[in-house]
Coordinates of C-alpha atoms in Angstrom, one line a residue:
Chain A
M1 CA 22.5 17.7 57.2
H2 CA 19.0 19.0 58.0
D3 CA 17.2 16.6 55.8
R4 CA 16.4 12.9 56.2
Y5 CA 18.6 10.6 54.1
D6 CA 16.4 7.9 52.7
S7 CA 18.2 4.5 53.2
V8 CA 16.5 1.6 54.9
I9 CA 19.8 0.0 55.9
L10 CA 21.1 3.2 57.4
H11 CA 18.0 3.9 59.4
F12 CA 17.7 0.3 60.6
A13 CA 21.4 0.2 61.7
A14 CA 21.2 3.6 63.4
R15 CA 17.9 3.1 65.2
A16 CA 18.1 -0.6 66.1
F17 CA 21.8 -1.1 66.8
M18 CA 24.1 1.9 67.1
V19 CA 22.1 4.5 69.1
P20 CA 20.9 2.1 71.8
L21 CA 24.3 0.4 72.1
I22 CA 26.2 3.7 72.4
V23 CA 23.7 5.0 75.0
V24 CA 24.1 1.8 77.1
F25 CA 27.9 2.0 76.8
G26 CA 27.8 5.6 78.0
I27 CA 25.7 4.7 81.0
Y28 CA 28.2 1.9 81.7
V29 CA 31.1 4.3 81.6
L30 CA 29.2 6.7 83.9
L31 CA 28.4 4.0 86.5
H32 CA 31.9 2.5 86.5
G33 CA 33.6 5.8 86.6
E34 CA 35.0 5.4 90.1
S35 CA 36.7 2.0 89.7
S36 CA 37.7 2.0 86.0
P37 CA 38.5 4.5 83.3
G38 CA 35.6 6.8 82.6
G39 CA 33.5 9.3 84.4
G40 CA 30.8 11.9 83.9
F41 CA 32.5 13.9 81.2
Q42 CA 33.4 10.9 79.0
A43 CA 29.9 9.3 79.5
G44 CA 28.3 12.7 78.5
A45 CA 30.4 12.9 75.4
I46 CA 29.5 9.3 74.4
V47 CA 25.8 9.8 74.9
A48 CA 25.8 13.1 73.1
A49 CA 27.5 11.3 70.2
A50 CA 24.6 8.8 70.1
F51 CA 22.0 11.6 69.9
V52 CA 23.9 13.5 67.3
L53 CA 24.1 10.2 65.3
A54 CA 20.3 9.9 65.5
R55 CA 20.0 13.5 64.2
L56 CA 22.5 12.9 61.4
T57 CA 20.7 9.8 60.0
L58 CA 17.1 10.7 60.6
G59 CA 17.3 14.4 59.9
N60 CA 17.1 17.2 62.4
R61 CA 13.4 17.4 62.9
H62 CA 12.6 13.7 62.9
G63 CA 15.7 12.6 64.9
G64 CA 15.3 15.3 67.5
R65 CA 11.6 14.5 68.2
S66 CA 12.4 12.5 71.3
L67 CA 14.7 15.1 72.7
P68 CA 13.5 18.6 71.8
M69 CA 15.2 21.8 72.7
W70 CA 13.2 22.7 75.7
L71 CA 13.9 19.3 77.3
L72 CA 17.6 19.6 76.5
T73 CA 17.7 23.1 78.2
V74 CA 15.9 21.6 81.2
L75 CA 18.4 18.7 81.4
A76 CA 21.4 21.1 81.1
C77 CA 20.1 23.2 83.9
A78 CA 19.3 20.1 86.0
G79 CA 22.8 18.9 85.6
L80 CA 24.1 22.2 87.0
G81 CA 21.6 22.0 89.8
I82 CA 22.6 18.5 90.7
Y83 CA 26.3 19.6 90.8
M84 CA 25.3 22.5 93.1
F85 CA 23.2 20.1 95.2
G86 CA 26.3 17.9 95.6
G87 CA 28.3 20.9 96.7
I88 CA 25.7 22.4 99.1
L89 CA 24.6 19.1 100.7
P90 CA 27.8 18.8 102.8
L91 CA 27.4 22.4 103.7
L92 CA 24.0 21.7 105.3
L93 CA 25.4 18.7 107.1
G94 CA 28.1 20.7 108.8
G95 CA 31.1 20.4 106.5
N96 CA 32.7 22.6 103.9
F97 CA 31.6 23.2 100.3
L98 CA 32.1 20.0 98.3
D99 CA 33.4 18.2 101.4
Y100 CA 31.9 14.8 100.7
G101 CA 33.2 13.2 103.9
V102 CA 30.2 14.2 106.0
I103 CA 27.5 12.7 103.7
P104 CA 25.7 9.9 105.6
V105 CA 25.7 6.6 103.7
E106 CA 25.1 4.1 106.5
W107 CA 21.4 3.7 105.7
Y108 CA 22.3 3.1 102.0
N109 CA 25.0 0.5 103.0
Q110 CA 22.5 -1.3 105.2
F111 CA 19.9 -1.2 102.5
A112 CA 22.1 -2.3 99.6
G113 CA 24.5 -4.5 101.6
E114 CA 27.7 -3.0 100.2
P115 CA 30.5 -1.0 101.8
K116 CA 30.5 2.3 100.0
T117 CA 32.4 5.3 101.4
S118 CA 30.7 8.7 101.7
R119 CA 33.3 10.3 99.4
A120 CA 32.4 7.8 96.6
A121 CA 28.7 8.7 97.1
G122 CA 29.6 12.5 96.8
I123 CA 31.6 11.9 93.7
F124 CA 28.7 9.9 92.3
I125 CA 26.3 12.8 92.7
I126 CA 28.8 15.1 91.0
E127 CA 29.3 12.7 88.1
W128 CA 25.6 12.6 87.4
G129 CA 25.5 16.4 87.2
V130 CA 28.5 16.6 84.9
F131 CA 27.0 13.8 82.7
L132 CA 23.6 15.6 82.3
G133 CA 25.3 18.9 81.6
V134 CA 27.9 17.8 79.1
A135 CA 25.5 15.5 77.1
S136 CA 22.7 18.0 76.7
V137 CA 25.0 21.0 76.0
L138 CA 26.8 19.1 73.2
V139 CA 23.5 18.2 71.6
I140 CA 22.3 21.8 72.0
L141 CA 25.5 23.0 70.2
Y142 CA 24.8 20.7 67.3
D143 CA 21.1 21.7 67.1
H144 CA 22.0 25.4 67.0
L145 CA 24.8 24.9 64.4
T146 CA 22.6 23.0 61.9
D147 CA 19.3 24.8 62.5
A148 CA 17.8 25.4 59.1
E149 CA 15.6 28.3 60.1
S150 CA 18.1 30.5 61.7
D151 CA 20.3 32.3 59.1
D152 CA 22.8 34.2 61.3
Chain B
M1 CA 56.0 -1.4 75.0
I2 CA 54.9 -2.5 71.4
W3 CA 57.4 -0.1 69.9
W4 CA 56.6 -0.9 66.2
L5 CA 52.9 -0.2 66.8
E6 CA 53.7 3.1 68.4
L7 CA 56.1 4.0 65.6
G8 CA 53.4 3.2 63.0
F9 CA 50.8 5.3 64.9
F10 CA 53.3 8.2 65.1
G11 CA 54.0 8.1 61.4
L12 CA 50.4 8.0 60.5
L13 CA 49.7 10.8 63.0
I14 CA 52.3 13.1 61.4
L15 CA 51.0 12.2 57.9
A16 CA 47.4 13.0 58.9
A17 CA 48.4 16.3 60.4
V18 CA 50.4 17.3 57.2
V19 CA 47.5 16.2 54.9
A20 CA 45.0 18.1 57.1
L21 CA 47.1 21.3 56.8
T22 CA 47.8 21.1 53.1
V23 CA 44.6 19.8 51.5
R24 CA 42.3 22.3 49.7
D25 CA 38.9 20.7 50.3
M26 CA 37.5 21.6 53.7
I27 CA 35.5 18.4 54.1
A28 CA 38.7 16.4 53.4
A29 CA 40.6 18.5 55.9
V30 CA 37.9 17.7 58.6
A31 CA 38.1 13.9 57.7
T32 CA 41.9 13.8 58.1
L33 CA 41.6 15.8 61.3
T34 CA 39.2 13.2 62.6
A35 CA 41.7 10.5 61.6
Y36 CA 44.4 12.5 63.5
S37 CA 42.3 12.5 66.6
F38 CA 41.6 8.8 66.4
L39 CA 45.3 8.0 66.0
A40 CA 46.1 10.3 69.0
A41 CA 43.5 8.4 71.0
G42 CA 45.2 5.1 70.1
L43 CA 48.6 6.4 71.1
L44 CA 47.2 7.6 74.5
A45 CA 45.6 4.2 75.1
L46 CA 48.9 2.5 74.3
M47 CA 50.6 4.7 76.8
G48 CA 48.1 3.7 79.5
A49 CA 46.0 6.8 79.7
V50 CA 42.7 5.1 78.9
D51 CA 40.7 7.9 80.5
V52 CA 42.2 10.6 78.2
A53 CA 41.9 8.2 75.2
L54 CA 38.2 7.8 75.8
T55 CA 37.7 11.5 75.9
E56 CA 39.8 12.1 72.8
A57 CA 38.0 9.4 70.8
A58 CA 34.5 10.6 71.8
L59 CA 35.1 14.4 71.5
G60 CA 38.0 14.7 69.0
A61 CA 36.9 12.0 66.6
G62 CA 33.2 12.1 67.2
I63 CA 31.6 15.5 68.1
T64 CA 34.3 17.9 66.7
G65 CA 34.1 16.4 63.2
V66 CA 30.4 16.7 63.1
L67 CA 30.4 20.3 64.4
L68 CA 33.1 21.3 61.9
V69 CA 31.2 19.8 59.0
G70 CA 28.1 21.6 60.2
A71 CA 30.0 24.9 60.3
F72 CA 31.4 24.3 56.8
S73 CA 28.0 23.6 55.4
R74 CA 27.4 27.4 55.8
L75 CA 30.6 28.4 54.2
D76 CA 32.4 27.8 50.9
R77 CA 33.7 24.3 50.6
R78 CA 37.0 25.2 49.0
T79 CA 39.6 27.4 50.7
P80 CA 41.1 30.2 48.5
D81 CA 44.7 29.7 49.8

């Protein structure tokens, strides 16, 4: 589980097809979470599965090079911070905690030319926080469980 | 709606659960548990709960199996009972 399994076909399939496709599908599930099945939690689980697949095929050290532990920790904390930001932002604008109805979106609708309600915008912020938190925490779980150096 | 498909899924689900409980090899138990999760996800999708099915397929059939195999790699592979 810690070592790299030497197979050209396995490495090519994992690196060139499966991991990028799974990440793109996870982002799709995240961005379409309001109008179709999906959301932050599901997208986070799918993207975490992609990174765990990279670690399984390429080995822990080699596969985890692009996403080391310190970056994962920062991303998990950033996810919690984004969630808190989405909760406190309506508080600053005169509403209650997590009351998305007061978030101003008129400037965004004029800029993008689409009618988006403020509640959808608030849920979108929350979904990004959940996505970052779930994805990085699941990868951190795998890294700690299969860490070769720690023997506890 | 497609009653014979649901019946087949239910039968395979119960079979996978019984095999996962009775098999001696831990890795085989994890594999059948993964199959159980995937069949449960198919049943949920058939019932119209695509959201739950997506979560079950990603977490139950993907991450949980890998985490359990990682945990068993530190333990004995065969269970004594």
